[in-house]
Short mmCIF file of C-alpha atoms in Angstrom, two decimals:
data_model
loop_
_atom_site.label_atom_id
_atom_site.label_comp_id
_atom_site.label_asym_id
_atom_site.label_seq_id
_atom_site.Cartn_x
_atom_site.Cartn_y
_atom_site.Cartn_z
CA MET A 436 51.95 -32.56 -156.65
CA HIS A 437 50.60 -29.15 -155.66
CA ILE A 438 49.64 -26.33 -157.98
CA ASN A 439 49.60 -23.06 -156.02
CA ILE A 440 47.19 -20.37 -157.25
CA TYR A 441 47.02 -16.78 -156.04
CA LEU A 442 43.58 -15.24 -156.61
CA ASP A 443 42.92 -11.66 -155.55
CA ASN A 444 39.13 -12.07 -155.36
CA LEU A 445 38.03 -15.28 -153.64
CA ASN A 446 34.41 -14.76 -154.70
CA TYR A 447 35.47 -16.45 -157.93
CA ARG A 448 37.40 -19.27 -156.29
CA TYR A 449 35.11 -22.05 -157.54
CA ASP A 450 35.16 -20.83 -161.15
CA VAL A 451 38.94 -20.52 -161.14
CA TYR A 452 39.29 -23.96 -159.59
CA GLN A 453 37.11 -25.52 -162.31
CA MET A 454 39.35 -24.22 -165.10
CA PHE A 455 42.64 -25.24 -163.51
CA ASN A 456 41.18 -28.65 -162.68
CA ILE A 457 40.69 -29.32 -166.41
CA PHE A 458 44.43 -29.05 -167.00
CA TYR A 459 45.63 -30.36 -163.62
CA THR A 460 43.05 -33.08 -162.86
CA PHE A 461 45.40 -35.21 -160.78
CA HIS A 462 47.12 -32.39 -158.89
CA GLU A 463 46.12 -30.80 -155.63
CA LEU A 464 45.07 -27.21 -156.33
CA LYS A 465 45.84 -24.83 -153.47
CA PHE A 466 44.88 -21.16 -153.17
CA VAL A 467 47.69 -19.22 -151.51
CA ASN A 468 48.42 -15.71 -150.25
CA GLU A 469 50.36 -13.38 -152.55
CA ALA A 470 53.38 -13.57 -150.25
CA ASP A 471 53.52 -17.33 -150.68
CA ILE A 472 55.13 -19.12 -153.58
CA TYR A 473 52.60 -19.44 -156.41
CA ASP A 474 52.57 -21.17 -159.78
CA TYR A 475 49.79 -19.03 -161.21
CA LYS A 476 48.29 -15.66 -160.39
CA VAL A 477 44.76 -14.56 -161.31
CA GLU A 478 43.98 -10.85 -160.87
CA ILE A 479 40.54 -9.32 -161.39
CA GLY A 480 40.38 -5.58 -162.03
CA GLU A 481 37.57 -3.16 -162.82
CA ASP A 482 37.90 -3.69 -166.56
CA PHE A 483 40.41 -6.51 -167.01
CA ILE A 484 41.36 -10.06 -166.07
CA LYS A 485 45.02 -10.98 -165.87
CA VAL A 486 46.36 -14.53 -165.67
CA SER A 487 50.06 -15.07 -165.25
CA SER A 488 52.77 -17.53 -164.32
CA LYS A 489 56.40 -16.75 -163.57
CA ASN A 490 57.26 -16.27 -167.25
CA ASP A 491 53.97 -15.60 -169.07
CA SER A 492 50.88 -13.47 -168.71
CA TYR A 493 47.61 -12.83 -170.52
CA ILE A 494 45.30 -9.85 -170.10
CA GLU A 495 41.72 -9.59 -171.34
CA LYS A 496 39.61 -6.44 -171.21
CA THR A 497 36.16 -7.03 -169.79
CA THR A 498 33.12 -5.55 -168.08
CA LYS A 499 31.37 -7.03 -165.07
CA ASP A 500 28.18 -8.04 -166.85
CA ASP A 501 26.04 -11.14 -166.32
CA ASN A 502 28.56 -13.29 -168.17
CA PHE A 503 31.61 -12.17 -166.23
CA LYS A 504 32.25 -15.67 -164.88
CA GLU A 505 32.30 -17.04 -168.42
CA CYS A 506 34.75 -14.30 -169.41
CA LEU A 507 36.95 -15.27 -166.49
CA LYS A 508 36.82 -18.95 -167.44
CA ARG A 509 37.62 -18.22 -171.09
CA CYS A 510 40.58 -16.08 -170.09
CA ILE A 511 42.09 -18.77 -167.85
CA PHE A 512 41.34 -21.54 -170.35
CA SER A 513 42.94 -19.63 -173.24
CA PHE A 514 46.06 -18.87 -171.20
CA LEU A 515 46.53 -22.47 -170.02
CA THR A 516 45.88 -23.88 -173.50
CA ALA A 517 48.60 -21.68 -174.98
CA LYS A 518 51.03 -22.33 -172.15
CA LEU A 519 50.61 -26.09 -171.71
CA LYS A 520 49.84 -26.94 -175.37
CA ASP A 521 47.05 -29.31 -174.32
CA TYR A 522 43.90 -29.48 -176.44
CA TYR A 523 40.61 -29.89 -174.57
CA PRO A 524 37.75 -29.92 -177.09
CA TRP A 525 34.97 -29.14 -174.57
CA GLY A 526 36.52 -25.77 -173.77
CA ILE A 527 35.21 -24.24 -170.54
CA LEU A 528 32.12 -26.48 -170.36
CA VAL A 529 32.10 -28.46 -167.13
CA GLY A 530 28.39 -29.25 -166.79
CA ILE A 531 27.08 -32.80 -166.64
CA ARG A 532 24.55 -32.49 -169.49
CA PRO A 533 25.80 -30.19 -172.28
CA SER A 534 23.25 -31.58 -174.74
CA LYS A 535 20.59 -29.74 -172.71
CA ILE A 536 22.05 -26.47 -173.98
CA ALA A 537 21.60 -27.64 -177.55
CA LEU A 538 18.07 -28.93 -176.86
CA LYS A 539 17.09 -25.57 -175.36
CA LYS A 540 18.44 -23.72 -178.40
CA LEU A 541 16.64 -26.07 -180.78
CA ASN A 542 13.39 -25.46 -178.92
CA GLU A 543 14.02 -21.71 -179.31
CA GLY A 544 14.16 -22.18 -183.06
CA LYS A 545 17.92 -21.71 -183.46
CA THR A 546 19.64 -23.23 -186.50
CA GLU A 547 22.48 -25.74 -186.21
CA LYS A 548 24.93 -23.09 -187.39
CA GLU A 549 23.75 -20.65 -184.72
CA ILE A 550 24.06 -23.31 -182.01
CA ILE A 551 27.56 -24.28 -183.14
CA ASN A 552 28.62 -20.62 -183.12
CA TYR A 553 27.18 -20.27 -179.61
CA PHE A 554 29.23 -23.23 -178.32
CA GLU A 555 32.39 -21.96 -180.00
CA SER A 556 32.16 -18.32 -178.90
CA ASN A 557 30.73 -18.77 -175.40
CA TYR A 558 32.41 -21.97 -174.30
CA LEU A 559 35.44 -22.32 -176.64
CA ALA A 560 34.12 -25.79 -177.45
CA THR A 561 34.94 -27.32 -180.82
CA LYS A 562 32.52 -27.61 -183.71
CA GLU A 563 32.64 -31.41 -183.31
CA LYS A 564 31.49 -31.30 -179.67
CA ALA A 565 28.75 -28.79 -180.49
CA LYS A 566 27.55 -31.04 -183.31
CA LEU A 567 27.57 -34.02 -180.93
CA CYS A 568 25.30 -32.10 -178.54
CA ILE A 569 22.95 -31.21 -181.40
CA ASP A 570 22.80 -34.80 -182.68
CA VAL A 571 22.05 -36.12 -179.20
CA ALA A 572 19.41 -33.42 -178.57
CA LYS A 573 17.61 -34.22 -181.82
CA ARG A 574 17.29 -37.91 -180.93
CA GLU A 575 16.37 -37.23 -177.31
CA LYS A 576 13.66 -34.78 -178.28
CA GLU A 577 11.23 -37.46 -179.46
CA PHE A 578 11.62 -39.49 -176.24
CA VAL A 579 11.66 -36.81 -173.52
CA ASN A 580 8.83 -37.43 -171.07
CA LYS A 581 5.97 -34.92 -170.86
CA ASP A 582 3.54 -36.80 -168.60
CA GLU A 583 4.02 -36.47 -164.86
CA LYS A 584 2.28 -39.79 -164.19
CA THR A 585 4.57 -41.76 -166.53
CA ILE A 586 7.51 -43.14 -164.56
CA SER A 587 10.39 -45.59 -164.68
CA ILE A 588 11.51 -48.16 -162.11
CA TYR A 589 15.12 -48.89 -161.16
CA VAL A 590 16.11 -51.97 -159.15
CA GLY A 591 19.69 -52.15 -157.90
CA MET A 592 21.70 -55.27 -157.07
CA ALA A 593 24.33 -54.36 -154.48
CA PHE A 594 26.78 -57.16 -155.34
CA CYS A 595 29.46 -57.76 -157.98
CA PRO A 596 31.71 -60.76 -158.67
CA THR A 597 34.72 -58.61 -157.70
CA ARG A 598 35.32 -54.90 -157.16
CA CYS A 599 36.83 -53.17 -160.20
CA LEU A 600 39.86 -50.95 -159.72
CA TYR A 601 37.97 -47.82 -160.79
CA CYS A 602 34.70 -48.49 -158.92
CA SER A 603 33.28 -46.19 -156.24
CA PHE A 604 29.69 -47.48 -156.27
CA ALA A 605 27.83 -49.64 -153.76
CA ALA A 606 29.11 -52.82 -155.36
CA ASN A 607 30.13 -55.38 -152.75
CA PRO A 608 32.22 -58.38 -153.86
CA ILE A 609 29.97 -61.41 -153.54
CA GLN A 610 32.79 -63.91 -153.09
CA GLY A 611 32.91 -65.25 -149.54
CA ARG A 612 29.42 -64.03 -148.63
CA LEU A 613 26.99 -66.50 -147.15
CA LYS A 614 23.93 -67.40 -149.20
CA LYS A 615 21.81 -66.14 -146.31
CA GLU A 616 23.33 -62.64 -146.59
CA VAL A 617 22.40 -62.41 -150.25
CA ASP A 618 18.96 -63.91 -149.60
CA ASN A 619 18.36 -61.28 -146.90
CA TYR A 620 19.18 -58.52 -149.38
CA ILE A 621 16.89 -60.00 -152.03
CA ASN A 622 14.10 -60.27 -149.44
CA ALA A 623 14.58 -56.59 -148.56
CA LEU A 624 14.34 -55.73 -152.27
CA LYS A 625 11.08 -57.67 -152.39
CA VAL A 626 9.68 -55.61 -149.52
CA GLU A 627 10.39 -52.42 -151.50
CA ILE A 628 9.11 -53.94 -154.72
CA LYS A 629 5.81 -54.96 -153.09
CA ALA A 630 5.31 -51.52 -151.52
CA ILE A 631 6.10 -49.63 -154.74
CA ASN A 632 3.92 -51.97 -156.79
CA SER A 633 0.98 -51.17 -154.49
CA TYR A 634 1.75 -47.46 -154.68
CA VAL A 635 1.95 -47.43 -158.49
CA ARG A 636 -1.41 -49.20 -158.72
CA GLU A 637 -3.05 -46.95 -156.11
CA LYS A 638 -1.93 -43.75 -157.87
CA GLY A 639 -2.63 -44.99 -161.39
CA LEU A 640 0.94 -44.43 -162.57
CA LYS A 641 2.15 -45.74 -165.92
CA ILE A 642 5.52 -47.51 -166.02
CA GLU A 643 7.46 -46.76 -169.21
CA THR A 644 10.69 -48.64 -168.50
CA VAL A 645 12.22 -50.94 -165.89
CA TYR A 646 15.99 -51.07 -165.41
CA PHE A 647 17.66 -53.79 -163.31
CA GLY A 648 21.21 -52.65 -162.67
CA GLY A 649 23.75 -52.44 -159.90
CA GLY A 650 26.31 -53.67 -159.05
CA THR A 651 25.89 -56.75 -161.18
CA PRO A 652 22.39 -58.32 -161.21
CA THR A 653 23.79 -61.61 -162.53
CA SER A 654 26.37 -61.96 -159.72
CA VAL A 655 23.91 -64.02 -157.63
CA SER A 656 23.10 -67.70 -158.19
CA ASN A 657 20.81 -68.87 -160.96
CA GLU A 658 18.08 -69.64 -158.42
CA GLN A 659 18.37 -66.29 -156.62
CA PHE A 660 18.38 -64.44 -159.95
CA GLU A 661 15.19 -66.13 -161.20
CA ASP A 662 13.47 -65.65 -157.83
CA LEU A 663 14.07 -61.89 -157.94
CA LEU A 664 13.48 -61.40 -161.67
CA LYS A 665 10.13 -63.19 -161.39
CA ASP A 666 9.12 -60.74 -158.64
CA ILE A 667 10.19 -57.72 -160.72
CA TYR A 668 8.28 -59.10 -163.72
CA ASN A 669 5.04 -59.78 -161.82
CA SER A 670 5.16 -56.38 -160.11
CA PHE A 671 6.28 -54.00 -162.85
CA VAL A 672 6.35 -55.73 -166.26
CA LYS A 673 3.48 -58.19 -166.66
CA ASP A 674 0.55 -56.66 -168.57
CA LYS A 675 2.16 -53.18 -168.37
CA ASN A 676 3.02 -52.76 -172.09
CA LEU A 677 6.49 -51.39 -171.28
CA LYS A 678 8.68 -49.71 -173.86
CA GLU A 679 11.74 -51.40 -172.36
CA PHE A 680 12.88 -53.90 -169.71
CA THR A 681 16.65 -53.82 -169.29
CA VAL A 682 18.94 -56.08 -167.30
CA GLU A 683 22.50 -54.86 -167.01
CA CYS A 684 24.17 -58.27 -167.07
CA GLY A 685 27.52 -56.54 -166.96
CA ARG A 686 30.29 -58.99 -166.24
CA PRO A 687 30.53 -61.97 -168.63
CA ASP A 688 31.91 -64.19 -165.85
CA SER A 689 28.55 -63.92 -164.04
CA ILE A 690 26.36 -64.67 -167.07
CA THR A 691 25.07 -68.22 -167.48
CA ARG A 692 22.80 -69.88 -170.02
CA GLU A 693 20.25 -70.38 -167.22
CA LYS A 694 20.18 -66.66 -166.40
CA LEU A 695 19.80 -65.70 -170.05
CA GLU A 696 16.95 -68.19 -170.42
CA THR A 697 15.34 -66.71 -167.30
CA MET A 698 15.55 -63.25 -168.86
CA LYS A 699 13.85 -64.48 -172.02
CA LYS A 700 11.18 -66.15 -169.87
CA TYR A 701 10.38 -62.87 -168.12
CA ASP A 702 10.34 -60.65 -171.20
CA VAL A 703 13.64 -58.79 -170.76
CA SER A 704 13.93 -56.78 -173.97
CA ARG A 705 17.39 -55.26 -173.60
CA ILE A 706 20.58 -56.52 -171.97
CA SER A 707 24.04 -55.08 -171.48
CA ILE A 708 27.23 -57.15 -171.68
CA ASN A 709 30.10 -54.90 -170.64
CA PRO A 710 33.68 -55.85 -171.45
CA GLN A 711 35.09 -52.30 -170.80
CA THR A 712 38.13 -53.44 -172.81
CA MET A 713 38.95 -56.31 -175.15
CA ASN A 714 42.50 -56.70 -173.87
CA ASP A 715 43.20 -59.53 -171.40
CA GLU A 716 46.13 -57.77 -169.72
CA THR A 717 44.00 -54.74 -168.90
CA LEU A 718 41.11 -56.88 -167.66
CA LYS A 719 43.45 -58.49 -165.12
CA SER A 720 44.88 -55.15 -164.00
CA ILE A 721 41.46 -53.59 -163.34
CA GLY A 722 40.21 -56.57 -161.33
CA ARG A 723 37.80 -58.25 -163.75
CA ASN A 724 37.84 -62.04 -163.61
CA HIS A 725 36.90 -62.69 -167.20
CA SER A 726 38.75 -62.94 -170.48
CA VAL A 727 38.10 -61.53 -173.93
CA LYS A 728 37.03 -65.03 -174.98
CA ASP A 729 34.39 -65.00 -172.22
CA VAL A 730 32.96 -61.75 -173.63
CA ILE A 731 32.73 -63.18 -177.13
CA ASP A 732 31.27 -66.50 -175.97
CA LYS A 733 28.57 -64.93 -173.76
CA PHE A 734 27.65 -62.38 -176.41
CA ASN A 735 27.22 -65.11 -179.03
CA LEU A 736 25.22 -67.23 -176.56
CA ALA A 737 22.83 -64.31 -175.97
CA ARG A 738 22.40 -63.86 -179.71
CA ASP A 739 21.73 -67.59 -180.16
CA LEU A 740 19.01 -67.37 -177.49
CA GLY A 741 17.27 -64.59 -179.41
CA PHE A 742 18.38 -61.34 -177.75
CA ASP A 743 18.17 -58.67 -180.44
CA ASN A 744 18.98 -55.60 -178.33
CA ILE A 745 22.42 -55.99 -176.74
CA ASN A 746 24.46 -53.07 -175.45
CA MET A 747 28.21 -53.14 -174.81
CA ASP A 748 30.23 -50.69 -172.70
CA ILE A 749 33.85 -49.75 -173.24
CA ILE A 750 36.06 -47.29 -171.38
CA ILE A 751 38.55 -44.89 -172.95
CA GLY A 752 41.50 -43.97 -170.73
CA LEU A 753 41.90 -47.14 -168.71
CA PRO A 754 45.31 -47.33 -167.00
CA ASN A 755 48.17 -48.43 -169.24
CA GLU A 756 45.95 -48.56 -172.35
CA GLY A 757 47.01 -46.67 -175.45
CA ILE A 758 46.10 -46.41 -179.12
CA ASN A 759 46.96 -50.04 -179.96
CA GLU A 760 44.76 -51.40 -177.16
CA ILE A 761 41.79 -49.25 -178.21
CA LYS A 762 42.31 -50.32 -181.82
CA ASN A 763 42.12 -53.96 -180.76
CA THR A 764 38.99 -53.34 -178.66
CA CYS A 765 37.27 -51.57 -181.56
CA ASN A 766 38.17 -54.28 -184.06
CA LEU A 767 36.79 -57.10 -181.89
CA ILE A 768 33.56 -55.28 -180.99
CA LYS A 769 33.03 -54.40 -184.65
CA LYS A 770 32.98 -58.15 -185.41
CA LEU A 771 30.35 -58.78 -182.69
CA ARG A 772 28.08 -55.98 -183.95
CA PRO A 773 26.12 -55.04 -180.79
CA ASP A 774 22.93 -53.01 -181.16
CA SER A 775 24.13 -50.17 -178.97
CA LEU A 776 27.46 -49.05 -177.61
CA THR A 777 28.26 -46.88 -174.61
CA ILE A 778 31.64 -45.16 -174.71
CA HIS A 779 32.74 -44.07 -171.25
CA GLY A 780 35.59 -41.75 -170.45
CA MET A 781 37.60 -42.95 -167.47
CA SER A 782 36.51 -41.02 -164.38
CA ILE A 783 38.92 -41.08 -161.45
CA LYS A 784 36.89 -41.31 -158.24
CA ARG A 785 38.69 -40.52 -155.00
CA ALA A 786 36.95 -43.48 -153.32
CA SER A 787 38.37 -45.93 -155.90
CA ARG A 788 41.52 -48.03 -155.72
CA LEU A 789 42.47 -46.55 -159.08
CA TYR A 790 42.85 -43.10 -157.52
CA GLU A 791 45.19 -44.57 -154.93
CA ASN A 792 47.31 -46.39 -157.50
CA LEU A 793 47.30 -43.64 -160.12
CA VAL A 794 47.51 -40.45 -158.09
CA LEU A 795 49.00 -41.42 -154.76
CA LYS A 796 51.24 -44.41 -155.49
CA LYS A 797 51.80 -43.46 -159.16
CA SER A 798 52.07 -47.16 -160.04
CA LEU A 799 49.80 -46.75 -163.08
CA LYS A 800 49.74 -44.26 -165.93
CA ILE A 801 47.15 -42.71 -168.22
CA GLU A 802 47.79 -41.75 -171.85
CA ASN A 803 48.61 -38.13 -172.70
CA GLN A 804 45.90 -35.76 -173.92
CA GLU A 805 46.84 -35.94 -177.60
CA ASN A 806 46.53 -39.74 -177.66
CA LEU A 807 43.31 -39.67 -175.63
CA ASN A 808 41.78 -37.43 -178.31
CA ILE A 809 42.84 -39.94 -180.97
CA MET A 810 41.41 -42.83 -178.92
CA TYR A 811 38.05 -41.05 -178.60
CA ASP A 812 37.99 -40.47 -182.36
CA MET A 813 38.64 -44.20 -182.90
CA SER A 814 35.63 -45.11 -180.75
CA LYS A 815 33.50 -42.63 -182.68
CA SER A 816 34.60 -44.28 -185.94
CA LEU A 817 33.58 -47.64 -184.47
CA SER A 818 30.04 -46.34 -183.90
CA LYS A 819 29.88 -45.17 -187.52
CA ASP A 820 31.09 -48.58 -188.74
CA LEU A 821 28.23 -50.13 -186.74
CA ASN A 822 25.68 -47.71 -188.29
CA MET A 823 25.05 -46.10 -184.90
CA GLU A 824 24.29 -42.51 -183.98
CA PRO A 825 24.60 -40.82 -180.57
CA TYR A 826 21.37 -40.71 -178.55
CA TYR A 827 22.38 -39.73 -175.00
CA MET A 828 25.37 -38.19 -173.29
CA TYR A 829 26.61 -37.06 -169.92
CA ARG A 830 29.85 -35.91 -168.36
CA GLN A 831 31.44 -36.51 -164.96
CA LYS A 832 33.92 -34.75 -162.73
CA ASN A 833 37.60 -35.74 -162.95
CA MET A 834 37.24 -37.47 -166.29
CA VAL A 835 40.49 -38.39 -167.97
CA GLY A 836 40.98 -35.95 -170.83
CA ASN A 837 37.93 -33.92 -169.75
CA MET A 838 35.82 -35.95 -172.16
CA GLU A 839 32.30 -37.44 -172.08
CA ASN A 840 30.21 -40.60 -171.90
CA VAL A 841 28.14 -41.20 -175.03
CA GLY A 842 25.51 -43.79 -175.84
CA PHE A 843 25.34 -44.80 -179.52
CA SER A 844 22.72 -47.06 -181.05
CA VAL A 845 21.25 -48.20 -184.31
CA LEU A 846 17.85 -46.68 -185.02
CA GLY A 847 15.17 -48.14 -182.74
CA LYS A 848 17.60 -49.61 -180.19
CA GLU A 849 17.99 -46.54 -177.98
CA SER A 850 17.72 -47.02 -174.21
CA VAL A 851 14.64 -44.99 -173.29
CA TYR A 852 15.54 -45.29 -169.60
CA ASN A 853 18.95 -43.71 -170.19
CA ILE A 854 17.38 -40.77 -172.01
CA GLN A 855 14.81 -40.11 -169.28
CA MET A 856 17.46 -40.41 -166.57
CA ILE A 857 19.84 -37.97 -168.23
CA GLU A 858 17.17 -35.47 -169.26
CA ASP A 859 15.72 -35.24 -165.71
CA SER A 860 12.24 -35.27 -167.22
CA GLN A 861 10.74 -38.33 -165.58
CA THR A 862 10.21 -39.58 -162.04
CA ILE A 863 12.42 -42.60 -161.37
CA ILE A 864 11.48 -44.79 -158.40
CA ALA A 865 14.69 -46.51 -157.32
CA ILE A 866 14.81 -49.70 -155.24
CA GLY A 867 17.86 -51.16 -153.49
CA ALA A 868 20.85 -50.17 -151.38
CA ASP A 869 22.30 -46.78 -152.44
CA ALA A 870 19.53 -46.38 -155.04
CA VAL A 871 18.42 -42.76 -155.48
CA SER A 872 14.80 -42.02 -156.37
CA LYS A 873 14.18 -38.86 -158.37
CA VAL A 874 10.82 -37.09 -158.28
CA VAL A 875 10.29 -34.64 -161.16
CA TYR A 876 7.61 -31.93 -160.90
CA LEU A 877 6.89 -31.18 -164.56
CA THR A 878 3.98 -28.82 -164.00
CA GLU A 879 5.96 -26.28 -161.99
CA GLY A 880 7.51 -24.49 -164.98
CA LYS A 881 11.19 -25.30 -164.78
CA ASN A 882 11.38 -28.94 -163.72
CA ARG A 883 11.83 -29.12 -159.96
CA ILE A 884 13.57 -32.26 -158.80
CA GLU A 885 13.65 -33.82 -155.33
CA ARG A 886 15.64 -36.94 -154.45
CA PHE A 887 15.49 -39.69 -151.84
CA ALA A 888 18.59 -41.84 -151.35
CA ASN A 889 18.43 -45.30 -149.82
CA ILE A 890 21.14 -46.25 -147.34
CA LYS A 891 24.35 -47.44 -148.99
CA ASP A 892 25.43 -50.08 -146.45
CA VAL A 893 23.74 -53.41 -147.26
CA LYS A 894 23.18 -54.51 -143.66
CA GLU A 895 21.79 -51.10 -142.70
CA TYR A 896 19.55 -51.13 -145.76
CA ILE A 897 18.15 -54.52 -144.78
CA SER A 898 17.55 -53.58 -141.14
CA ARG A 899 15.94 -50.24 -142.06
CA ILE A 900 13.96 -51.30 -145.11
CA ASP A 901 10.67 -50.01 -143.64
CA ASP A 902 12.26 -46.56 -143.19
CA MET A 903 13.41 -46.62 -146.81
CA VAL A 904 9.92 -47.43 -148.05
CA LYS A 905 8.27 -44.78 -145.88
CA GLY A 906 10.75 -42.03 -146.83
CA LYS A 907 10.33 -42.76 -150.53
CA ILE A 908 6.54 -42.81 -150.42
CA ASP A 909 6.43 -39.63 -148.32
CA LEU A 910 8.41 -37.87 -151.05
CA LEU A 911 6.30 -39.34 -153.87
CA ASN A 912 3.16 -38.13 -152.09
CA THR A 913 4.30 -34.53 -152.50
CA LEU A 914 3.74 -35.02 -156.25
CA TYR A 915 1.06 -37.70 -156.46
CA LYS A 916 -1.43 -36.30 -153.92
#
């Protein structure tokens, strides 16, 4: 469905688009000429902004100062909220890291009340969202990296057991692939690992955390998994006194006792077992080949083997899930009592099969905004029941309900890697297909960031592994001279 917008000053097209996209996430927004049929009209005068539809209009007096774009956004947001009766608690905020605003204000010496007022008046965000940003900023503050030579390492597995309905990442279904194909990828990873290990030693860099993610690291065989994990351990973990070594196990159907024992053997300190939902019907519909029982069994097995820092991920806004499904998910996870919990809002990526089924074919549905707000509140209550507090947060484009992703943890079980990644305060050297290295120049005042992305296609990555290594090291050398 199209939403036609007439805008008399196209210099503000992007800002206008952002506001309408909050309310019409799954519609195609088109800017049209005045003579064409329009659903909404936005007019910008010398001292006013006027937003109107066929039957309603709203005028706000303004001056073209430095904050004119925010005035424009507030005007459109206020009009659409009143007209459509939808409640979006983040207001006009569309940035990826809103907690950075709170952290900046805290560093300026602002009180919590002043920061909350700032969020409410400038962004029309609710007190609850402002408080969430403050809580996250306070916990992040003690972890944020300040040493340019302290880094983290990311290793990415490019395979998954199956491709989830909502996925748009470089996660290739491993079923049907020859063992040689997977071995070739692992060997390419080892080439990068060896080169980066040499570079880290040569430059005297300190590794704070190592994160093995993907994809699904445990999607490979037990033998392949141990072969690679041993290499990661010897290169980046052994004798390094890390704060954290995480393996994102992910899918319970790929976790085995042997892989968990391998992780204990090589000093993995944190793992993630990600059900996304604790409802079997939904698991089938989103393409995950495991059951709720599998989640419970693998979680309990990990506990029995001595893992004392287990994260679980759940998603709010999965297709065809409502309040009852979220209630069931929360109840079952409460019984398991993980050490940290990541609550994701469903993000609809255009490259995913979910976008095709939800937006184009309309064969799936998402809950309405009012119920989504209730579902988010239920997940927040779950974190309280587990004695967890928020420690990191980020937002994405096209999120169902215009919500957020929040990591909760009990005290001392925070993911340091997640904090450094979100705060853009630490160089992350990323290894693997589609892995993006991030070089952070802390000493240049405002953090300057440069990135190097490895090739996404697995076969291309393997054949061009030397190019990937060279490009990454060339970028790193601009910082570590």
